[in-house]
Amino acid sequence: MENLILQIENLHKHYGTFHALRDISLCVGQQEVVVLLGPSGCGKSTLLRCVNGLEHFESGNLTIDGEQIDSHFKDWRRIRQKVGMVFQSYELFEHLNVLDNLLLGPIKVQKRKRDEVEAEARAWLAKVGLEDKLHAYSSELSGGQKQRIAIVRSLCMNPKLMLFDEVTAALDPEIVREVLDVILGLKREGMSMLIVTHEMGFARAVANRIVFMDKGEIVEIAKPEEFFVRPKTERAQKFLNLFTYHS
Ligand code: ADP
Ligand code: MG
């Protein structure tokens, strides 16, 4: 595939003697949405963390926005400005209001002009339906609102790739949708994304491709309509059965 934003080649990662990622190769094209599925503990978070330098890997290569990265790479600060990541827990600074939370990275790290960033921040907030929360503090926001703001905070850095790691796992069911809708909106705007989720309906709707992992390795890569209807492997079938009920 041409125009890849992310290419992972033959990545290996150990925690001590435990082989957490085994020869992982996958790519994300420009404007493509890849969803990583797999049982708890299979290495999804570890893989995302390797992609933005939060975990060290021992061998293999990454290419992010055309830049080659091997296990000796040091300049992660610069790469992280292109690769936004949102986790399950949404940690906004409690002593700063929403606007100041959003401006912090772009002004401090990217040295951008306040006016310009503020206009962008307001536009993003409007898109996620939170323009009225500009001056609110973390303690005044619901979990879903905080998570949407955590996403906006990442977007204000103008990333070229977004990584989402189970961003709705800690939210009440009725709130999950408002956060997933933000991610669906990003897809419509052409954002390239690598997403870990246990929301199967969402995975099917948002993904251009599904990557199924188990025990540190990639078992299957397929289009969502194929993966959810006719998974090729028994391991994927078993995993999908966990989300199906028969009375
Ligand atoms: P997932 O996100 O798919 O649930 P993780 O990437 O969090 O899986 O973990 C993959 C495996 O690596 C698990 O067996 C987990 O226990 C182990 N692991 C994760 N982080 C660490 C760590 N910091 N030290 C040791 N083992 C870890
Ligand atoms: Mg995880």
Short mmCIF file of C-alpha atoms and ligand atoms in Angstrom, two decimals:
data_model
loop_
_atom_site.label_atom_id
_atom_site.label_comp_id
_atom_site.label_asym_id
_atom_site.label_seq_id
_atom_site.Cartn_x
_atom_site.Cartn_y
_atom_site.Cartn_z
CA MET A 1 0.00 0.00 0.00
CA GLU A 2 1.29 3.48 -0.86
CA ASN A 3 1.15 6.46 1.47
CA LEU A 4 1.42 4.71 4.77
CA ILE A 5 1.30 6.80 7.89
CA LEU A 6 2.52 3.88 10.01
CA GLN A 7 4.40 0.74 9.13
CA ILE A 8 5.44 -1.79 11.77
CA GLU A 9 7.89 -4.44 10.65
CA ASN A 10 8.91 -7.54 12.58
CA LEU A 11 8.57 -5.93 15.98
CA HIS A 12 9.59 -7.91 19.05
CA LYS A 13 9.16 -6.85 22.67
CA HIS A 14 9.96 -8.67 25.90
CA TYR A 15 9.11 -7.81 29.49
CA GLY A 16 12.01 -9.57 31.16
CA THR A 17 11.81 -13.10 29.82
CA PHE A 18 8.18 -12.77 28.75
CA HIS A 19 7.83 -12.40 24.98
CA ALA A 20 4.98 -9.86 24.80
CA LEU A 21 5.09 -9.00 21.07
CA ARG A 22 6.18 -11.62 18.56
CA ASP A 23 7.18 -10.50 15.12
CA ILE A 24 4.43 -7.94 14.67
CA SER A 25 4.06 -6.47 11.18
CA LEU A 26 1.18 -4.24 10.22
CA CYS A 27 0.54 -0.94 8.54
CA VAL A 28 -1.93 1.92 8.67
CA GLY A 29 -2.53 3.83 5.44
CA GLN A 30 -3.24 7.55 5.21
CA GLN A 31 -6.85 8.08 6.31
CA GLU A 32 -7.16 4.42 7.18
CA VAL A 33 -8.73 3.12 10.39
CA VAL A 34 -7.28 -0.11 11.73
CA VAL A 35 -8.89 -1.74 14.76
CA LEU A 36 -6.83 -4.05 16.96
CA LEU A 37 -8.87 -6.78 18.62
CA GLY A 38 -7.83 -9.60 20.90
CA PRO A 39 -8.22 -11.06 24.37
CA SER A 40 -7.02 -9.22 27.43
CA GLY A 41 -3.27 -9.57 27.85
CA CYS A 42 -2.53 -10.33 24.18
CA GLY A 43 -0.33 -7.25 23.77
CA LYS A 44 -2.59 -4.57 22.27
CA SER A 45 -1.65 -1.80 24.71
CA THR A 46 2.00 -2.79 24.54
CA LEU A 47 1.92 -2.44 20.77
CA LEU A 48 0.32 1.02 20.89
CA ARG A 49 2.83 2.08 23.52
CA CYS A 50 5.71 0.94 21.31
CA VAL A 51 4.32 3.07 18.48
CA ASN A 52 4.70 6.27 20.46
CA GLY A 53 7.81 5.38 22.37
CA LEU A 54 6.28 4.72 25.78
CA GLU A 55 7.71 1.20 25.66
CA HIS A 56 11.06 0.15 24.32
CA PHE A 57 11.17 -2.68 21.78
CA GLU A 58 14.21 -4.86 21.15
CA SER A 59 14.02 -5.46 17.45
CA GLY A 60 12.06 -4.56 14.37
CA ASN A 61 11.36 -1.25 12.68
CA LEU A 62 8.71 1.42 12.67
CA THR A 63 8.14 3.93 9.93
CA ILE A 64 6.01 6.84 11.10
CA ASP A 65 5.10 9.51 8.58
CA GLY A 66 8.12 8.50 6.51
CA GLU A 67 10.58 8.49 9.42
CA GLN A 68 12.53 5.33 10.13
CA ILE A 69 12.62 4.30 13.76
CA ASP A 70 14.58 1.39 15.18
CA SER A 71 15.12 0.17 18.73
CA HIS A 72 17.88 2.75 19.30
CA PHE A 73 15.71 5.72 18.33
CA LYS A 74 15.81 8.60 20.81
CA ASP A 75 13.83 11.54 19.43
CA TRP A 76 10.38 10.41 20.61
CA ARG A 77 9.36 13.88 21.77
CA ARG A 78 9.21 14.99 18.17
CA ILE A 79 7.39 11.85 16.99
CA ARG A 80 4.79 12.15 19.76
CA GLN A 81 3.74 15.48 18.31
CA LYS A 82 2.60 13.59 15.21
CA VAL A 83 1.13 10.62 17.07
CA GLY A 84 -1.68 11.41 19.48
CA MET A 85 -2.67 8.81 22.05
CA VAL A 86 -5.76 8.61 24.24
CA PHE A 87 -6.10 6.04 27.01
CA GLN A 88 -8.86 4.63 29.13
CA SER A 89 -8.25 7.13 31.92
CA TYR A 90 -8.65 10.77 31.05
CA GLU A 91 -6.24 12.78 33.09
CA LEU A 92 -6.88 16.46 32.67
CA PHE A 93 -5.00 18.89 34.89
CA GLU A 94 -7.42 19.67 37.71
CA HIS A 95 -6.05 23.14 38.43
CA LEU A 96 -6.51 24.25 34.80
CA ASN A 97 -9.79 24.90 33.02
CA VAL A 98 -10.63 23.10 29.79
CA LEU A 99 -9.17 25.76 27.52
CA ASP A 100 -5.86 25.88 29.39
CA ASN A 101 -5.67 22.08 29.35
CA LEU A 102 -6.09 22.20 25.60
CA LEU A 103 -3.55 24.99 25.03
CA LEU A 104 -0.78 23.58 27.19
CA GLY A 105 0.81 21.17 24.69
CA PRO A 106 0.54 23.33 21.58
CA ILE A 107 1.95 26.42 23.34
CA LYS A 108 4.56 24.86 25.66
CA VAL A 109 5.75 21.99 23.50
CA GLN A 110 5.04 23.16 19.97
CA LYS A 111 5.66 26.87 20.66
CA ARG A 112 2.62 27.85 18.65
CA LYS A 113 0.75 31.16 18.91
CA ARG A 114 -1.99 31.28 21.50
CA ASP A 115 -4.59 32.93 19.23
CA GLU A 116 -4.18 30.37 16.53
CA VAL A 117 -4.35 27.41 18.90
CA GLU A 118 -7.28 28.84 20.81
CA ALA A 119 -9.28 29.18 17.58
CA GLU A 120 -8.54 25.55 16.75
CA ALA A 121 -9.39 24.40 20.26
CA ARG A 122 -12.74 26.20 20.14
CA ALA A 123 -13.51 24.65 16.76
CA TRP A 124 -12.72 21.15 18.01
CA LEU A 125 -14.78 21.66 21.16
CA ALA A 126 -17.73 22.72 19.03
CA LYS A 127 -17.34 19.61 16.89
CA VAL A 128 -17.55 17.35 19.94
CA GLY A 129 -20.47 19.37 21.36
CA LEU A 130 -18.60 20.90 24.31
CA GLU A 131 -18.12 24.52 23.26
CA ASP A 132 -19.92 25.62 26.44
CA LYS A 133 -17.29 23.88 28.64
CA LEU A 134 -14.38 26.09 27.64
CA HIS A 135 -13.95 27.49 31.14
CA ALA A 136 -15.08 24.46 33.13
CA TYR A 137 -12.77 22.54 35.45
CA SER A 138 -12.26 18.79 35.42
CA SER A 139 -14.35 18.31 38.59
CA GLU A 140 -17.36 19.85 36.82
CA LEU A 141 -17.29 17.40 33.91
CA SER A 142 -18.76 13.92 33.48
CA GLY A 143 -16.54 10.99 32.53
CA GLY A 144 -17.72 11.11 28.92
CA GLN A 145 -17.11 14.85 28.72
CA LYS A 146 -13.61 14.46 30.18
CA GLN A 147 -12.81 11.74 27.70
CA ARG A 148 -14.03 13.86 24.76
CA ILE A 149 -11.86 16.70 26.02
CA ALA A 150 -8.89 14.35 26.34
CA ILE A 151 -9.41 13.50 22.67
CA VAL A 152 -9.64 17.18 21.72
CA ARG A 153 -6.48 17.88 23.71
CA SER A 154 -4.67 15.34 21.60
CA LEU A 155 -6.17 16.74 18.38
CA CYS A 156 -4.99 20.26 19.23
CA MET A 157 -1.43 19.01 18.62
CA ASN A 158 -2.44 18.39 14.98
CA PRO A 159 -1.45 14.72 14.98
CA LYS A 160 -1.15 12.76 11.76
CA LEU A 161 -2.05 9.50 13.47
CA MET A 162 -4.28 8.87 16.49
CA LEU A 163 -3.95 5.88 18.79
CA PHE A 164 -6.94 4.99 20.97
CA ASP A 165 -6.56 2.42 23.73
CA GLU A 166 -9.94 1.28 25.07
CA VAL A 167 -11.08 4.86 25.51
CA THR A 168 -14.59 3.86 26.55
CA ALA A 169 -13.72 0.98 28.87
CA ALA A 170 -14.18 3.04 32.04
CA LEU A 171 -17.41 4.75 30.98
CA ASP A 172 -21.01 3.97 31.80
CA PRO A 173 -22.79 2.31 28.87
CA GLU A 174 -25.02 5.28 28.09
CA ILE A 175 -21.95 7.53 27.83
CA VAL A 176 -19.92 5.23 25.60
CA ARG A 177 -21.77 6.30 22.49
CA GLU A 178 -20.92 10.00 22.76
CA VAL A 179 -17.22 9.19 22.81
CA LEU A 180 -17.40 6.66 19.99
CA ASP A 181 -19.34 9.17 17.88
CA VAL A 182 -16.40 11.57 18.20
CA ILE A 183 -14.10 8.91 16.79
CA LEU A 184 -16.54 8.14 13.97
CA GLY A 185 -16.54 11.87 13.21
CA LEU A 186 -12.73 11.82 13.02
CA LYS A 187 -12.92 9.00 10.52
CA ARG A 188 -15.20 11.12 8.33
CA GLU A 189 -12.61 13.89 8.49
CA GLY A 190 -9.97 11.49 7.22
CA MET A 191 -7.94 10.97 10.41
CA SER A 192 -5.62 7.95 10.31
CA MET A 193 -6.23 5.84 13.40
CA LEU A 194 -5.14 2.68 15.17
CA ILE A 195 -7.83 1.76 17.68
CA VAL A 196 -8.06 -0.82 20.45
CA THR A 197 -11.63 -1.43 21.55
CA HIS A 198 -13.92 -4.10 22.95
CA GLU A 199 -16.97 -2.45 21.40
CA MET A 200 -17.58 -4.89 18.56
CA GLY A 201 -20.37 -2.94 16.84
CA PHE A 202 -18.18 0.14 16.81
CA ALA A 203 -15.17 -1.85 15.58
CA ARG A 204 -17.18 -3.14 12.68
CA ALA A 205 -18.53 0.31 11.81
CA VAL A 206 -15.30 2.27 12.08
CA ALA A 207 -12.63 -0.14 10.81
CA ASN A 208 -11.26 -0.35 7.33
CA ARG A 209 -9.31 -3.37 8.54
CA ILE A 210 -9.36 -5.55 11.63
CA VAL A 211 -6.15 -6.92 13.09
CA PHE A 212 -6.79 -9.79 15.49
CA MET A 213 -4.04 -10.60 17.99
CA ASP A 214 -3.61 -13.42 20.47
CA LYS A 215 -0.71 -14.20 22.81
CA GLY A 216 1.57 -11.52 21.45
CA GLU A 217 1.13 -12.29 17.78
CA ILE A 218 -1.06 -11.30 14.88
CA VAL A 219 -3.40 -14.15 14.03
CA GLU A 220 -5.57 -12.61 11.38
CA ILE A 221 -5.94 -9.42 9.34
CA ALA A 222 -9.22 -8.97 7.49
CA LYS A 223 -11.84 -6.53 6.37
CA PRO A 224 -14.53 -6.12 9.07
CA GLU A 225 -17.29 -7.67 6.97
CA GLU A 226 -15.13 -10.78 6.55
CA PHE A 227 -13.79 -10.90 10.10
CA PHE A 228 -17.13 -10.62 11.84
CA VAL A 229 -19.04 -12.90 9.48
CA ARG A 230 -16.43 -15.47 8.50
CA PRO A 231 -13.29 -15.34 10.67
CA LYS A 232 -10.58 -17.49 9.15
CA THR A 233 -9.13 -18.89 12.35
CA GLU A 234 -10.53 -20.86 15.24
CA ARG A 235 -8.89 -18.43 17.67
CA ALA A 236 -10.78 -15.49 16.16
CA GLN A 237 -14.03 -17.49 16.15
CA LYS A 238 -13.59 -18.27 19.84
CA PHE A 239 -12.91 -14.64 20.63
CA LEU A 240 -16.00 -13.46 18.75
CA ASN A 241 -18.13 -16.07 20.53
CA LEU A 242 -17.39 -14.24 23.77
CA PHE A 243 -19.58 -11.42 22.49
CA THR A 244 -22.50 -13.57 21.39
CA TYR A 245 -25.27 -14.89 23.61
CA HIS A 246 -27.38 -17.98 23.00
CA SER A 247 -30.29 -18.80 25.27
P1 ADP B 1 -3.66 -5.98 26.34
O1 ADP B 1 -3.61 -4.51 26.18
O2 ADP B 1 -3.90 -6.71 25.05
O3 ADP B 1 -4.64 -6.41 27.40
P2 ADP B 1 -0.98 -5.64 27.38
O4 ADP B 1 -0.22 -5.09 26.23
O5 ADP B 1 -1.39 -4.71 28.44
O6 ADP B 1 -2.23 -6.48 26.83
O7 ADP B 1 -0.13 -6.79 28.05
C1 ADP B 1 0.44 -7.84 27.28
C2 ADP B 1 1.15 -8.80 28.22
O8 ADP B 1 2.30 -8.16 28.74
C3 ADP B 1 0.32 -9.24 29.41
O9 ADP B 1 0.63 -10.58 29.68
C4 ADP B 1 0.79 -8.35 30.52
O10 ADP B 1 0.68 -8.99 31.77
C5 ADP B 1 2.25 -8.13 30.16
N1 ADP B 1 2.72 -6.80 30.59
C6 ADP B 1 2.19 -5.61 30.25
N2 ADP B 1 2.88 -4.59 30.80
C7 ADP B 1 3.88 -5.15 31.51
C8 ADP B 1 4.96 -4.64 32.29
N3 ADP B 1 5.13 -3.33 32.45
N4 ADP B 1 5.79 -5.53 32.87
C9 ADP B 1 5.62 -6.85 32.70
N5 ADP B 1 4.65 -7.41 31.97
C10 ADP B 1 3.78 -6.58 31.37
MG MG B 2 -4.73 -3.02 27.09
#
